[in-house]
GROMACS .gro file of C-alpha atoms in nm:
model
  448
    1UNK     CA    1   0.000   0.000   0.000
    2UNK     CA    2   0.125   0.340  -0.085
    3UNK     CA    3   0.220   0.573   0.217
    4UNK     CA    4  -0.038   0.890   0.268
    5UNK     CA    5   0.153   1.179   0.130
    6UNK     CA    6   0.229   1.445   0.342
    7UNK     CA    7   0.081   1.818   0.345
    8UNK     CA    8   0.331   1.981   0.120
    9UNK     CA    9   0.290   1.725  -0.116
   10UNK     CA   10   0.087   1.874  -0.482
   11UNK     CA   11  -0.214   1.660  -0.489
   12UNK     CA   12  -0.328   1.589  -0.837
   13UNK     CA   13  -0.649   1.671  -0.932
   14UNK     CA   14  -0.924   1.412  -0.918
   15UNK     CA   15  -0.996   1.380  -1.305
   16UNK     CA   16  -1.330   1.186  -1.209
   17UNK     CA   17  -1.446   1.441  -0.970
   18UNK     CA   18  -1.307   1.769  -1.199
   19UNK     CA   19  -1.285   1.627  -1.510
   20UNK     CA   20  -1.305   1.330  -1.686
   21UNK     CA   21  -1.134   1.002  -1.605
   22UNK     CA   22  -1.034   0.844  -1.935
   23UNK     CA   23  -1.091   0.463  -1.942
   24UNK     CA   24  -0.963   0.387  -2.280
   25UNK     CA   25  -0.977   0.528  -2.633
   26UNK     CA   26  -0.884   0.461  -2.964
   27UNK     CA   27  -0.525   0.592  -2.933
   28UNK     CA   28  -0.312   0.575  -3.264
   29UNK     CA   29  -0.482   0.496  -3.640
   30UNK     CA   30  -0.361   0.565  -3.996
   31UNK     CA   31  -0.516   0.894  -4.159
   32UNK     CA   32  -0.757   0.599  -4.380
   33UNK     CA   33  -0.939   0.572  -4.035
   34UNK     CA   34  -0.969   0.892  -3.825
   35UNK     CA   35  -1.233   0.803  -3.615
   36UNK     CA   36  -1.362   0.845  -3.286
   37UNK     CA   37  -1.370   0.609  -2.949
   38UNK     CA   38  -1.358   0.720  -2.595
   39UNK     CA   39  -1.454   0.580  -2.287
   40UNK     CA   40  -1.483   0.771  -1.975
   41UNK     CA   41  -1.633   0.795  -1.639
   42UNK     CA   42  -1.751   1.134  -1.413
   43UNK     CA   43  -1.837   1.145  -1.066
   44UNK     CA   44  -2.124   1.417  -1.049
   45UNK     CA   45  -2.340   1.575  -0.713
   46UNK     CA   46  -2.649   1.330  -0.659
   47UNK     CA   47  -2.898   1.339  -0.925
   48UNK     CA   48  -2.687   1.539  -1.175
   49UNK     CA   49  -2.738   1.411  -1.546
   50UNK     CA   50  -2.574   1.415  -1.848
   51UNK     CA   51  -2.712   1.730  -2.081
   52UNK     CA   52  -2.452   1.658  -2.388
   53UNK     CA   53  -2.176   1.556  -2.516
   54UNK     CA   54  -1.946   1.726  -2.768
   55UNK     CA   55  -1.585   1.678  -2.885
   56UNK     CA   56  -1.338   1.848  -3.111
   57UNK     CA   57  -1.324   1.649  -3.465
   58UNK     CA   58  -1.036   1.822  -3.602
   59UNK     CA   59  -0.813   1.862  -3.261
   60UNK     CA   60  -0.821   2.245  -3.286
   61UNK     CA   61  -0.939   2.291  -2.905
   62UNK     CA   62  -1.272   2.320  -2.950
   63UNK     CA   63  -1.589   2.100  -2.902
   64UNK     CA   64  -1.762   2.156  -3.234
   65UNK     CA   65  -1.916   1.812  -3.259
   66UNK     CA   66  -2.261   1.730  -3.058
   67UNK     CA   67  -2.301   1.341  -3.002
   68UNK     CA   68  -2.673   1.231  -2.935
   69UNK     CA   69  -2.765   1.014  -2.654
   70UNK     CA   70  -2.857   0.646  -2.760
   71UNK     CA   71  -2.989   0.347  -2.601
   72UNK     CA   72  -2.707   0.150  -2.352
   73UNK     CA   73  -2.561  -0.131  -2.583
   74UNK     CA   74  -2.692  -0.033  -2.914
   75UNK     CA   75  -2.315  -0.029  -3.054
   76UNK     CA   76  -2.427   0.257  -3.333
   77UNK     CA   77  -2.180   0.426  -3.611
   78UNK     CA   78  -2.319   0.772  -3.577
   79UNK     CA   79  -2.217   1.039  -3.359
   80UNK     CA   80  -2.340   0.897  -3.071
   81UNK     CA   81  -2.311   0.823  -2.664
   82UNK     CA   82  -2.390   0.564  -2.389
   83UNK     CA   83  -2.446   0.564  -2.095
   84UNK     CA   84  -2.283   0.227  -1.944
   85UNK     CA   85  -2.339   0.235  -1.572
   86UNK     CA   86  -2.497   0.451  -1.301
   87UNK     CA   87  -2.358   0.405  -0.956
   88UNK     CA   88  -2.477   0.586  -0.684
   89UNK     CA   89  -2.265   0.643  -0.378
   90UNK     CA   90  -2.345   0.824  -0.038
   91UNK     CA   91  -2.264   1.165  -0.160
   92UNK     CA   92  -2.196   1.152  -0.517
   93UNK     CA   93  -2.321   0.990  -0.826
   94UNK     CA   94  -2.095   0.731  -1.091
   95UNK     CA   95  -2.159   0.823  -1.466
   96UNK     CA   96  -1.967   0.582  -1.713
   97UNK     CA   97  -2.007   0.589  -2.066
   98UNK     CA   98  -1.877   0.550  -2.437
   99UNK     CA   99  -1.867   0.822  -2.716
  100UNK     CA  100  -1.793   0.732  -3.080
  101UNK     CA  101  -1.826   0.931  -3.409
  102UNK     CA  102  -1.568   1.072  -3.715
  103UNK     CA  103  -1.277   1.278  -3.659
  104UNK     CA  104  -1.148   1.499  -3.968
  105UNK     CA  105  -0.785   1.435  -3.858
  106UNK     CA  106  -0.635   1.309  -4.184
  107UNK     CA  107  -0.332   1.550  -4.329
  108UNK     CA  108  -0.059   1.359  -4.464
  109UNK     CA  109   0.194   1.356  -4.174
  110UNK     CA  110   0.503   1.306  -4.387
  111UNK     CA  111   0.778   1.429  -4.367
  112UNK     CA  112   0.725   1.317  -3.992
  113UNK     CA  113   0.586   0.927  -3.954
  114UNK     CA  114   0.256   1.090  -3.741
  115UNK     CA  115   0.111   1.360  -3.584
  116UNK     CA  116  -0.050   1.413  -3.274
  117UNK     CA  117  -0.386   1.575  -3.194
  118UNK     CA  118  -0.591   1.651  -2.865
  119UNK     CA  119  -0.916   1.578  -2.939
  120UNK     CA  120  -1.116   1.782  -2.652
  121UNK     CA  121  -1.423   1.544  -2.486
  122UNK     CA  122  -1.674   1.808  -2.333
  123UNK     CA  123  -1.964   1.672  -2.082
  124UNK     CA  124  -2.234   1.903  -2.007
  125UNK     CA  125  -2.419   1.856  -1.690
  126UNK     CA  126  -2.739   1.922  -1.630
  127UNK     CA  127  -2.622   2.187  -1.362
  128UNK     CA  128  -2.483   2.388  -1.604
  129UNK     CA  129  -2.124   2.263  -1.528
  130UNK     CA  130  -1.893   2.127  -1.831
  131UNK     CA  131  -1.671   1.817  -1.804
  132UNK     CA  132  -1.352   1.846  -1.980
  133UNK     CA  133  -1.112   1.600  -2.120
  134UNK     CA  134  -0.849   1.635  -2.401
  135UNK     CA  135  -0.733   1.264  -2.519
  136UNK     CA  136  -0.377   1.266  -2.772
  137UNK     CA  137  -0.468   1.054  -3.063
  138UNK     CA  138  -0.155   0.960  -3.324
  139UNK     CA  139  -0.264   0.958  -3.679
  140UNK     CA  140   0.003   0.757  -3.872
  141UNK     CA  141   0.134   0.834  -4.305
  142UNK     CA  142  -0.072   0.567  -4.485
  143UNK     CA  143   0.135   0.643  -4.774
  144UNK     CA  144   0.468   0.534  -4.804
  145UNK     CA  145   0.740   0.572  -5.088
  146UNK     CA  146   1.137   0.486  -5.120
  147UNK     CA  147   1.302   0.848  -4.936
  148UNK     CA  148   1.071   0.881  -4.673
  149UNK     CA  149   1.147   0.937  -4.313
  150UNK     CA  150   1.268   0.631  -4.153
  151UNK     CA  151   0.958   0.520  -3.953
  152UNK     CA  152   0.718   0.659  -4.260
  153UNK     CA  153   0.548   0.311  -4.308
  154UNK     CA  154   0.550   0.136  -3.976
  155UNK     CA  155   0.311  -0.138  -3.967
  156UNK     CA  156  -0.042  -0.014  -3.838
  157UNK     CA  157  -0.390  -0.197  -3.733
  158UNK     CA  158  -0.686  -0.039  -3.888
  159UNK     CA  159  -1.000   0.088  -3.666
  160UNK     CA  160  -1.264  -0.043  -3.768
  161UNK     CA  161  -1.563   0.201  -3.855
  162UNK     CA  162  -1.930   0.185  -4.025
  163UNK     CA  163  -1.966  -0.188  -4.142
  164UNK     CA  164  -1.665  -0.223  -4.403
  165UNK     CA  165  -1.579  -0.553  -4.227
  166UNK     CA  166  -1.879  -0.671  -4.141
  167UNK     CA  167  -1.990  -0.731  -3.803
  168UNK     CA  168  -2.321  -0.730  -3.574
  169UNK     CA  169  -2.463  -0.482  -3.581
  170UNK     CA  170  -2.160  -0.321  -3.750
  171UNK     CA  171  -1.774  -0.331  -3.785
  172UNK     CA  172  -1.680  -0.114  -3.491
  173UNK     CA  173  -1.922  -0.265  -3.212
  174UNK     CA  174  -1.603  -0.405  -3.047
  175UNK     CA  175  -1.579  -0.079  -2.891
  176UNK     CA  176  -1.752   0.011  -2.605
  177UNK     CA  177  -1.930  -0.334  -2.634
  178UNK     CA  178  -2.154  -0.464  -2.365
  179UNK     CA  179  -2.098  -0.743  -2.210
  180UNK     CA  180  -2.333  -0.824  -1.897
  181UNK     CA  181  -2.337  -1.251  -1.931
  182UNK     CA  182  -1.908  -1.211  -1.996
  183UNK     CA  183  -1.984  -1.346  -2.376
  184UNK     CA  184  -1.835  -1.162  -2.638
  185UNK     CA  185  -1.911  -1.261  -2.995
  186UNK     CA  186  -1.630  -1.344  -3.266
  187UNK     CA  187  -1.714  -1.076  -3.500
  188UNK     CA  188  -1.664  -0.809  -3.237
  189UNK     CA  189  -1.283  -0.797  -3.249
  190UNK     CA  190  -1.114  -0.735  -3.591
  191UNK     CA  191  -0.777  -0.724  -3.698
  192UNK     CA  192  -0.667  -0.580  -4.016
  193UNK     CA  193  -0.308  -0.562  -4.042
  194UNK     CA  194  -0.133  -0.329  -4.264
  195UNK     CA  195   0.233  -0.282  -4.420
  196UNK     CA  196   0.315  -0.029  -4.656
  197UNK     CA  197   0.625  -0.152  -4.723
  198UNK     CA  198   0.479  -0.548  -4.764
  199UNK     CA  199   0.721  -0.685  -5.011
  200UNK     CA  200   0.938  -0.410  -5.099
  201UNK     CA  201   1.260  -0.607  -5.211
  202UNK     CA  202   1.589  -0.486  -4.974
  203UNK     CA  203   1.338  -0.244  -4.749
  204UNK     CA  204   1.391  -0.289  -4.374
  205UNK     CA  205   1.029  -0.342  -4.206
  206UNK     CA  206   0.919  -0.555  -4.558
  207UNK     CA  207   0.727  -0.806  -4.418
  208UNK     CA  208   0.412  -0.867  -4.165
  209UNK     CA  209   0.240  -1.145  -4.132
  210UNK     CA  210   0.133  -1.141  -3.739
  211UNK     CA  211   0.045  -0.893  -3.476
  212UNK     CA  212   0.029  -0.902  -3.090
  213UNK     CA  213  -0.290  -0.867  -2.891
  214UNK     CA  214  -0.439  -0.884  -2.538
  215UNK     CA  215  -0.743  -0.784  -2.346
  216UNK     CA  216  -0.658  -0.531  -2.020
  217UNK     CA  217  -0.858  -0.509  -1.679
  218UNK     CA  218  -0.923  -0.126  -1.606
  219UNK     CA  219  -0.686  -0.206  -1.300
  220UNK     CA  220  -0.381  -0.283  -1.598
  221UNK     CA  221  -0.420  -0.677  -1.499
  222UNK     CA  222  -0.458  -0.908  -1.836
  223UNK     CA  223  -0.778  -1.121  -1.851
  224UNK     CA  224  -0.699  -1.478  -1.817
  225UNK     CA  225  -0.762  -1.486  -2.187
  226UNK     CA  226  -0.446  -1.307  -2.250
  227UNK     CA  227  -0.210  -1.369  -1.938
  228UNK     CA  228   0.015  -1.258  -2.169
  229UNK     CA  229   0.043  -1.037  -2.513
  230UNK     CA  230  -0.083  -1.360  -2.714
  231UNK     CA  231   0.071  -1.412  -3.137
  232UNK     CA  232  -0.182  -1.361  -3.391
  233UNK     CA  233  -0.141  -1.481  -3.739
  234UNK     CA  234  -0.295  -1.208  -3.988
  235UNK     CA  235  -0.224  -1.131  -4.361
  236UNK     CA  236  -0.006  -0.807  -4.372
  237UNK     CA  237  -0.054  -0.610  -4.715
  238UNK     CA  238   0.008  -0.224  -4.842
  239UNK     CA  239  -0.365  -0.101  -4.974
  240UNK     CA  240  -0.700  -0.055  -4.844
  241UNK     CA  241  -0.851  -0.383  -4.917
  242UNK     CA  242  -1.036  -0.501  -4.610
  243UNK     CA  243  -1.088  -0.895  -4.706
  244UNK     CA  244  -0.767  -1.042  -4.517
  245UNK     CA  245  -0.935  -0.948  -4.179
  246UNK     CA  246  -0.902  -1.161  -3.938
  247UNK     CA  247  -1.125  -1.185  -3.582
  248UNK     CA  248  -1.091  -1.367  -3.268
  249UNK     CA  249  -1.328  -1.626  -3.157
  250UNK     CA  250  -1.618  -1.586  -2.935
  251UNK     CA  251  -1.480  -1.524  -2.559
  252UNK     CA  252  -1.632  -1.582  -2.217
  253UNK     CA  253  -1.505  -1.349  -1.973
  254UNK     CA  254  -1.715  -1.548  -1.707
  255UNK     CA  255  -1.700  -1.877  -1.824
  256UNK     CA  256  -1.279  -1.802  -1.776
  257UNK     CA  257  -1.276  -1.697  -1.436
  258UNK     CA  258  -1.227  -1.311  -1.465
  259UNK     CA  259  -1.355  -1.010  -1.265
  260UNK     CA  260  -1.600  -0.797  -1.404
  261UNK     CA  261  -1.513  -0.458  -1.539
  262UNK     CA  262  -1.376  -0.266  -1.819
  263UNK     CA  263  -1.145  -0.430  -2.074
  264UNK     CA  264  -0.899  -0.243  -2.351
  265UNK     CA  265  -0.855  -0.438  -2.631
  266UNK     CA  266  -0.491  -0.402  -2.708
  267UNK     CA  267  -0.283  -0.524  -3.049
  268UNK     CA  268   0.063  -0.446  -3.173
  269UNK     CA  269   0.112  -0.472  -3.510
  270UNK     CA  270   0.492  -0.695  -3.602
  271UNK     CA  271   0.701  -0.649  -3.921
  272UNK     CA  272   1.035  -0.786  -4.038
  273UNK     CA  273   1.326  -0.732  -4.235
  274UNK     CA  274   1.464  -0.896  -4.527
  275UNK     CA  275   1.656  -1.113  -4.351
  276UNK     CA  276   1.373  -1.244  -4.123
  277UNK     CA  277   1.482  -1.077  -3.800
  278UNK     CA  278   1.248  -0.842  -3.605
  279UNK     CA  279   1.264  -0.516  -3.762
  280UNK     CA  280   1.284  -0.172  -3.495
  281UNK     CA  281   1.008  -0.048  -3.664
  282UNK     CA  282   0.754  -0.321  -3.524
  283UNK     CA  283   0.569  -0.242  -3.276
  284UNK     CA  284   0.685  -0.377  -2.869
  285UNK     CA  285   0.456  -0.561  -2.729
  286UNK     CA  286   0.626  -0.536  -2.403
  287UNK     CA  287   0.580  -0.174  -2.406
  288UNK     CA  288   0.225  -0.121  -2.304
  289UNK     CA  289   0.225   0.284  -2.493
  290UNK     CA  290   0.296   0.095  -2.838
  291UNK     CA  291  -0.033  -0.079  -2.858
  292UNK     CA  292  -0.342   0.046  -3.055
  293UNK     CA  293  -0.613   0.003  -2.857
  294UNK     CA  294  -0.901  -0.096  -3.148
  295UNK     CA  295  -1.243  -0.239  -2.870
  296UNK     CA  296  -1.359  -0.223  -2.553
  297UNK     CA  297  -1.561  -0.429  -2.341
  298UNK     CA  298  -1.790  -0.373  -2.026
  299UNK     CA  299  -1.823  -0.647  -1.854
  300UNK     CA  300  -2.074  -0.678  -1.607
  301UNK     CA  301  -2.004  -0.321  -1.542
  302UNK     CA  302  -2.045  -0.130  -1.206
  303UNK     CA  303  -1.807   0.180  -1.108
  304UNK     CA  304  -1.576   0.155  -0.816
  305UNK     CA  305  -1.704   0.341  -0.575
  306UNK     CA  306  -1.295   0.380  -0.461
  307UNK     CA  307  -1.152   0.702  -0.532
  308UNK     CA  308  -0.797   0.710  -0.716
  309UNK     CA  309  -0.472   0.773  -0.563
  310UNK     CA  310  -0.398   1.043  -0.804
  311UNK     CA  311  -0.023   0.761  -0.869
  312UNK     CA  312   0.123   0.768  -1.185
  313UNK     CA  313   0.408   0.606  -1.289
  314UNK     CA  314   0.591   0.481  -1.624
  315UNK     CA  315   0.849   0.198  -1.649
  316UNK     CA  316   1.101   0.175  -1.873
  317UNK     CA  317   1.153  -0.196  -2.008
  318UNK     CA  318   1.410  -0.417  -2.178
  319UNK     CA  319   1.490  -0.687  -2.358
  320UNK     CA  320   1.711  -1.010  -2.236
  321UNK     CA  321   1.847  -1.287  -2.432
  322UNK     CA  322   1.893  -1.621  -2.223
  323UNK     CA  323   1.941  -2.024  -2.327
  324UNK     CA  324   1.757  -2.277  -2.169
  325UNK     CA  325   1.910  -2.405  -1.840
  326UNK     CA  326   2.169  -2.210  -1.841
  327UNK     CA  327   2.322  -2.159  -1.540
  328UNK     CA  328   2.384  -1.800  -1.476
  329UNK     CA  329   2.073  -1.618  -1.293
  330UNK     CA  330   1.857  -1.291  -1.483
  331UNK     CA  331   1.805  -0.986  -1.317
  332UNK     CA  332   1.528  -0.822  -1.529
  333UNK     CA  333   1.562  -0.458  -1.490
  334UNK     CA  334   1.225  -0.212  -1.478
  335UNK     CA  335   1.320   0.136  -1.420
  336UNK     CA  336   1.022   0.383  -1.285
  337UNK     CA  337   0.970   0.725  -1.333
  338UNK     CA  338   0.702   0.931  -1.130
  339UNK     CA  339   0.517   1.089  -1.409
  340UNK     CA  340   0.210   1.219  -1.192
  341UNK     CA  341   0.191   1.524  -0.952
  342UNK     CA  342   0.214   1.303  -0.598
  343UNK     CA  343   0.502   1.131  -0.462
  344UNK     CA  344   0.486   0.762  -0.467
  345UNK     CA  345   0.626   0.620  -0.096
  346UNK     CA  346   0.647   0.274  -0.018
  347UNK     CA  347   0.452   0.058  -0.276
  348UNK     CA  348   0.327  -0.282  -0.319
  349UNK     CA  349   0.503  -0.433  -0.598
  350UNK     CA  350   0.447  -0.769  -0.779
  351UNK     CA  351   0.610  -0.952  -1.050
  352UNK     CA  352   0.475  -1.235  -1.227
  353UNK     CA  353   0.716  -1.465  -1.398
  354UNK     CA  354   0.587  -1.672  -1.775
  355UNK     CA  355   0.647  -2.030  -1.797
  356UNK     CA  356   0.980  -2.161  -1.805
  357UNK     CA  357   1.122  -1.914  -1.595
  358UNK     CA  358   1.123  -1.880  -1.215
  359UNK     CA  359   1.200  -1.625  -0.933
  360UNK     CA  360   1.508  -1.765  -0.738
  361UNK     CA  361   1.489  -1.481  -0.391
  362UNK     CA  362   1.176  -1.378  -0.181
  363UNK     CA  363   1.300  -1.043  -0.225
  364UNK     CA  364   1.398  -0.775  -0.493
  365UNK     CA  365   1.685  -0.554  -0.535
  366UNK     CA  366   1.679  -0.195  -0.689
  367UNK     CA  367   1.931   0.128  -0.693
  368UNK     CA  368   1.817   0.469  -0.709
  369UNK     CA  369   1.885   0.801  -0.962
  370UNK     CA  370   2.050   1.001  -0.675
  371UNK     CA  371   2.320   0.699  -0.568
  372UNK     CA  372   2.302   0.427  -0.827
  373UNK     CA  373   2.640   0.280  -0.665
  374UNK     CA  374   2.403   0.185  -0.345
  375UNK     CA  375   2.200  -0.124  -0.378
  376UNK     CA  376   1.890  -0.128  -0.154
  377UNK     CA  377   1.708  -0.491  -0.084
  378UNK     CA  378   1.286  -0.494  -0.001
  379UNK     CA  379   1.151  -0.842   0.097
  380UNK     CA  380   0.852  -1.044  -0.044
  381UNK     CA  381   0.703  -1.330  -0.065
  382UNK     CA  382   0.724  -1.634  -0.308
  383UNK     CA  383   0.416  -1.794  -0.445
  384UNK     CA  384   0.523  -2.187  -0.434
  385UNK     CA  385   0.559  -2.251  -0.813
  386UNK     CA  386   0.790  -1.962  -0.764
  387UNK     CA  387   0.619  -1.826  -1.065
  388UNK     CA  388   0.521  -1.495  -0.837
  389UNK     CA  389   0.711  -1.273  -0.610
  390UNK     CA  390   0.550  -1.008  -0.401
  391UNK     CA  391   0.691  -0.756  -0.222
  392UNK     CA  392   0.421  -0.578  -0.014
  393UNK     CA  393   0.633  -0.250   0.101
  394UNK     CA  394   0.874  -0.148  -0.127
  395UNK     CA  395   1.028   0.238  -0.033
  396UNK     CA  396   1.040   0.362  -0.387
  397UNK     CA  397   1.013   0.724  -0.279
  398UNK     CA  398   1.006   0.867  -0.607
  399UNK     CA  399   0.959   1.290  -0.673
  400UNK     CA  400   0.751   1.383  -0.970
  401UNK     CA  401   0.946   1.432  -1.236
  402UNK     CA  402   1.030   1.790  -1.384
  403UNK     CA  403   1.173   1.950  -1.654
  404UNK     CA  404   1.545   1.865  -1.618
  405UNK     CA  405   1.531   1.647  -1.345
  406UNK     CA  406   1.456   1.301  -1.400
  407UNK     CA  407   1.387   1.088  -1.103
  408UNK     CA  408   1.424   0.706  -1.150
  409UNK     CA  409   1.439   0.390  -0.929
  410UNK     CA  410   1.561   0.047  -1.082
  411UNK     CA  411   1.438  -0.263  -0.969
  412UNK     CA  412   1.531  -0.594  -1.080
  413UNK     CA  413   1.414  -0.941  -0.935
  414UNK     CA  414   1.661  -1.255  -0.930
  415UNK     CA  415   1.516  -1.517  -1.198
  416UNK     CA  416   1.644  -1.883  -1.344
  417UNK     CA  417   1.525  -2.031  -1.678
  418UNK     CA  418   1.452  -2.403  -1.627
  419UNK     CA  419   1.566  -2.639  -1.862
  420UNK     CA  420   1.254  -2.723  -2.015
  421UNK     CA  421   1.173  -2.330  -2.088
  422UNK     CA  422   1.039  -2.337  -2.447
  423UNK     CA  423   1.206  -2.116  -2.649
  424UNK     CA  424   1.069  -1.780  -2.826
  425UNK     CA  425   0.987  -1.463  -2.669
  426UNK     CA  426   0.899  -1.449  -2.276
  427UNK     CA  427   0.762  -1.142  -2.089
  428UNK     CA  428   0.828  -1.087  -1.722
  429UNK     CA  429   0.528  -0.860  -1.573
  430UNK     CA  430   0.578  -0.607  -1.307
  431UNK     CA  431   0.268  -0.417  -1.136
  432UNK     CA  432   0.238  -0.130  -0.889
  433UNK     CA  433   0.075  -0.032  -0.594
  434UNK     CA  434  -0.259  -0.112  -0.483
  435UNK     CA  435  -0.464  -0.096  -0.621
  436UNK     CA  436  -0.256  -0.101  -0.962
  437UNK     CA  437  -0.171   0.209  -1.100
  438UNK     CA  438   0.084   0.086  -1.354
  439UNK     CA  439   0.202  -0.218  -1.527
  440UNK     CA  440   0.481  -0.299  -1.763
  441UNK     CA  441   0.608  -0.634  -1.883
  442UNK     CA  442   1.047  -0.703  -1.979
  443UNK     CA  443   1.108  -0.942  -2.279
  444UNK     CA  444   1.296  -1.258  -2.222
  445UNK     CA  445   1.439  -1.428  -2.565
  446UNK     CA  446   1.492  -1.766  -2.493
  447UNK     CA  447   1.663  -2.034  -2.691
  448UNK     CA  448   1.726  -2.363  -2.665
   0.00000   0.00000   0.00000
């Protein structure tokens, strides 16, 4: 549990009770798609209703779009809100909903591989007071030719809109989908991978033919669907056909076990070069800020009435290479920064280690930005596959970070790979705090 800051601490502003607190959006999209998906959720005085909802379709700053109010579940490709859950607590009232609609966000980026745009989300109350959030959206080149920019052509996932792929009722009811029996339908989640540079002969980044995908608790644990970012075989080409989709088969959040709530759908497009290694233009999928995220699900949806702890973190990952049984231990290395406005004391941390691999110490080790020669030890506790290892009180004791002053702590549990690890790519997870507020994952290589 995080330590209570103390009075001279900043306290971030709660963006549920002043603003908006984003859930999930549609985050990064070529300029073929620019299109609209937010999820968010508002804690309002009792009785206080939604009046309207507007955002900004060109990113300019101001709400010039008016969504109408539909039916809970209708999944419709207009401009167009839900209302997903009402929860009413002793002093304050729970709205959570979904917004969808078109952007007009489609310049050519090039010279530079994107661009970024705040698309401002405005609520109006029914008080008279206005709800304000401003989501950054990446809009990717979907044109690429030989003298571009070195990432012009990355490999991108297209977002689904109207019913170009098909799809009950249409091709983009994946987002903001409800889900009150757990039961999502295989036509809701479609992947439709693209390469601009899809056999271009000597081009690094020349071939795709799989992406990376997982489903993502509110709380940043995976459903037991996708304990980890799971490989997905999909047909990478350059145009705008839409025939090589592929979609994931129908899913049972209840039937497998996991906790009701809100779900990002997650995928990370892959690519190679022309001599079959992983090209550096892919896509990580151990870096949870390169995913797209193209759905959404509500499952069995009801707000927590807890209020957030205003922590905010982001870890830096890394990628290991290790052999099968070798002898010599891994120390997986996640360095934090304190990217919110509150310091983050002593925090719970746990690490969750994939098959093959194991955590060798109840305890984790970690050195610190201001004396990284000083090695500081917190204890925990080994599950008995030693698959998990958690540390209840870690004293991170991390500063926000500010312009020119960059505070880190790097932590880095002891871990064996056991002869029968099979080989290919491994993630090691790491969460924070609880509850979570922020989850990474390192990359293990194995061979054999």
């Amino acid at each position: 549990m995080s330590t209570p800051s103390t009075p001279q601490d900043h306290q971030e502003p709660d963006p549920e009770g002043t603003g908006i607190r984003t859930l999930g959006y549609a985050n990064r999209f070529s300029v073929w798609d620019t299109e609209f998906r937010y999820d968010g959720r508002i804690r309002v005085p009792m009785g206080v209703k939604i009046k309207q909802v507007k955002y900004s379709s060109t990113g300019n700053g101001q709400a010039d779009k008016t969504a109408g109010e539909v039916r809970r579940g209708q999944g419709g490709d207009g401009e167009q809100y839900e209302v997903i859950d009402l929860t009413f607590l002793d002093n304050a009232d729970l709205i959570t909903f979904t917004l969808r609609g078109d952007l007009d966000v489609d310049a050519d980026p090039r010279p530079a591989y994107s661009r970024m745009y705040q698309i401002r989300v405005d609520v109006i109350l029914d008080n008279g007071e206005v709800r304000t959030a401003a989501p950054q959206v990446e809009v990717l080149a979907a044109v690429w030719k030989s003298g571009d920019g070195e990432k012009v052509g990355r490999p991108f996932v297209r977002l689904p809109y109207d019913s170009h792929w098909g799809g009950t009722p249409n091709s983009q009811a994946g987002f903001g989908y409800v889900a009150d029996s757990g039961r999502i339908p295989g036509d809701k989640f479609i992947i439709d991978l693209v390469n601009l540079r899809q056999g271009e002969q000597g081009v690094p980044s020349s071939h795709s033919d799989h992406v990376y995908y997982q489903l993502v608790h509110e709380d940043g644990t995976p459903s037991h669907y996708t304990p980890t970012p799971q490989l997905q075989k999909a047909e990478g080409h350059k145009d705008g056909r839409k025939d090589l989709k592929v979609t994931l088969p129908e899913i049972d959040l209840r039937q497998l076990g996991d906790k009701p709530g809100y779900y990002r759908f997650l995928v990370w497009p892959q690519s190679a070069d022309p001599d079959g290694g992983a090209s550096s233009l892919r896509w990580d999928e151990a870096n949870p800020e390169d995913a797209f995220q193209l759905g959404s699900v509500y499952y069995r949806y009801k707000a927590p009435a807890s209020i957030d702890t205003g922590l905010r973190a982001a870890i830096r990952t890394q990628t290991l290479n290790a052999s099968a049984g070798q002898d010599r231990w891994l120390y997986p290395p996640f360095v934090i920064r304190n990217t919110g406005q509150r310091n983050i004391g002593t925090t719970k941390i746990v690490f969750t280690a994939p098959e093959g691999m194991r955590f060798t110490e109840d305890r984790v080790a970690f050195t610190r930005w201001d004396d990284e020669s000083h090695e500081v030890v917190a204890l925990g506790v080994l599950s008995a596959d030693h698959r998990t290892l958690t540390c209840p009180a870690v004293p991170l004791n991390l500063v926000p970070s500010v312009p020119g002053k960059t505070a880190w702590v790097s932590v880095y549990p002891a871990m064996e790979v056991e002869a029968a690890a099979p080989a290919g790519r491994a993630h090691v997870t790491i969460q924070l705090g609880q509850p979570v507020f922020a989850t990474a994952q390192d990359t293990v290589n194995i061979t054999r």
